[in-house]
Amino acid sequence: MSAIHEYYHTCKKYINKRVRIMTISGASYEGRIVKVDRNRIYLQRASNNRNKATVSFFPFILPLVLFDLLAIVLLDRPFRRRFC
């Protein structure tokens, strides 16, 4: 199975979830996955300032190319680590 095929199925599993996506080039994007097609992920960016209310009729959606992905991290679940 190719990496793009694997990324596609991983992204489909996390539609409507808040994620952080890191690319091979080192860029990091946070938001909610809105749509996934065979080549791109459409990520609705989260607001940087949660204290300020904003109204937007056109939510900013960022298309990311699947073959440029390195990692997808879920943001809804707290990270818990066990120490031995």
PDB file of C-alpha atoms in Angstrom, residues 29-79:
ATOM      1  CA  TYR A  29      -1.136  23.418  10.733  1.00  0.00           C
ATOM      2  CA  GLU A  30      -3.954  23.129  13.284  1.00  0.00           C
ATOM      3  CA  GLY A  31      -7.632  22.922  12.509  1.00  0.00           C
ATOM      4  CA  ARG A  32     -10.509  20.618  11.712  1.00  0.00           C
ATOM      5  CA  ILE A  33     -10.474  18.290   8.715  1.00  0.00           C
ATOM      6  CA  VAL A  34     -13.468  19.303   6.596  1.00  0.00           C
ATOM      7  CA  LYS A  35     -13.016  17.214   3.457  1.00  0.00           C
ATOM      8  CA  VAL A  36     -10.571  14.706   1.988  1.00  0.00           C
ATOM      9  CA  ASP A  37     -10.206  13.741  -1.641  1.00  0.00           C
ATOM     10  CA  ARG A  38      -7.609  11.539  -3.318  1.00  0.00           C
ATOM     11  CA  ASN A  39      -5.007  14.330  -3.522  1.00  0.00           C
ATOM     12  CA  ARG A  40      -5.796  16.938  -0.852  1.00  0.00           C
ATOM     13  CA  ILE A  41      -6.972  17.498   2.704  1.00  0.00           C
ATOM     14  CA  TYR A  42      -9.176  20.517   3.363  1.00  0.00           C
ATOM     15  CA  LEU A  43      -8.430  21.906   6.801  1.00  0.00           C
ATOM     16  CA  GLN A  44     -10.559  24.582   8.451  1.00  0.00           C
ATOM     17  CA  ARG A  45      -8.086  26.625  10.439  1.00  0.00           C
ATOM     18  CA  ALA A  46      -8.711  27.234  14.118  1.00  0.00           C
ATOM     19  CA  SER A  47      -8.696  30.757  15.500  1.00  0.00           C
ATOM     20  CA  ASN A  48      -5.411  31.694  17.210  1.00  0.00           C
ATOM     21  CA  ASN A  49      -7.083  33.919  19.807  1.00  0.00           C
ATOM     22  CA  ARG A  50      -9.875  32.090  21.616  1.00  0.00           C
ATOM     23  CA  ASN A  51     -10.819  35.145  23.735  1.00  0.00           C
ATOM     24  CA  LYS A  52     -11.851  37.215  20.733  1.00  0.00           C
ATOM     25  CA  ALA A  53     -15.117  36.416  18.981  1.00  0.00           C
ATOM     26  CA  THR A  54     -14.983  36.643  15.215  1.00  0.00           C
ATOM     27  CA  VAL A  55     -17.722  36.323  12.641  1.00  0.00           C
ATOM     28  CA  SER A  56     -16.799  35.036   9.225  1.00  0.00           C
ATOM     29  CA  PHE A  57     -19.120  34.095   6.419  1.00  0.00           C
ATOM     30  CA  PHE A  58     -16.272  32.419   4.554  1.00  0.00           C
ATOM     31  CA  PRO A  59     -14.328  30.134   6.892  1.00  0.00           C
ATOM     32  CA  PHE A  60     -10.692  29.925   5.938  1.00  0.00           C
ATOM     33  CA  ILE A  61     -10.103  26.469   4.502  1.00  0.00           C
ATOM     34  CA  LEU A  62      -6.567  25.443   3.678  1.00  0.00           C
ATOM     35  CA  PRO A  63      -6.019  22.649   1.124  1.00  0.00           C
ATOM     36  CA  LEU A  64      -2.983  20.492   1.930  1.00  0.00           C
ATOM     37  CA  VAL A  65      -1.437  17.989  -0.463  1.00  0.00           C
ATOM     38  CA  LEU A  66      -1.456  14.399   0.810  1.00  0.00           C
ATOM     39  CA  PHE A  67       2.038  13.427  -0.328  1.00  0.00           C
ATOM     40  CA  ASP A  68       3.549  16.299   1.718  1.00  0.00           C
ATOM     41  CA  LEU A  69       2.252  14.995   5.085  1.00  0.00           C
ATOM     42  CA  LEU A  70       4.514  13.683   7.798  1.00  0.00           C
ATOM     43  CA  ALA A  71       2.223  13.278  10.818  1.00  0.00           C
ATOM     44  CA  ILE A  72      -1.343  13.844  11.985  1.00  0.00           C
ATOM     45  CA  VAL A  73      -1.937  14.424  15.689  1.00  0.00           C
ATOM     46  CA  LEU A  74      -5.401  14.477  17.281  1.00  0.00           C
ATOM     47  CA  LEU A  75      -6.001  17.519  19.497  1.00  0.00           C
ATOM     48  CA  ASP A  76      -9.293  16.470  21.123  1.00  0.00           C
ATOM     49  CA  ARG A  77      -7.729  13.846  23.375  1.00  0.00           C
ATOM     50  CA  PRO A  78      -5.272  14.796  26.086  1.00  0.00           C
ATOM     51  CA  PHE A  79      -1.862  13.221  25.734  1.00  0.00           C
TER      52      PHE A  79
END
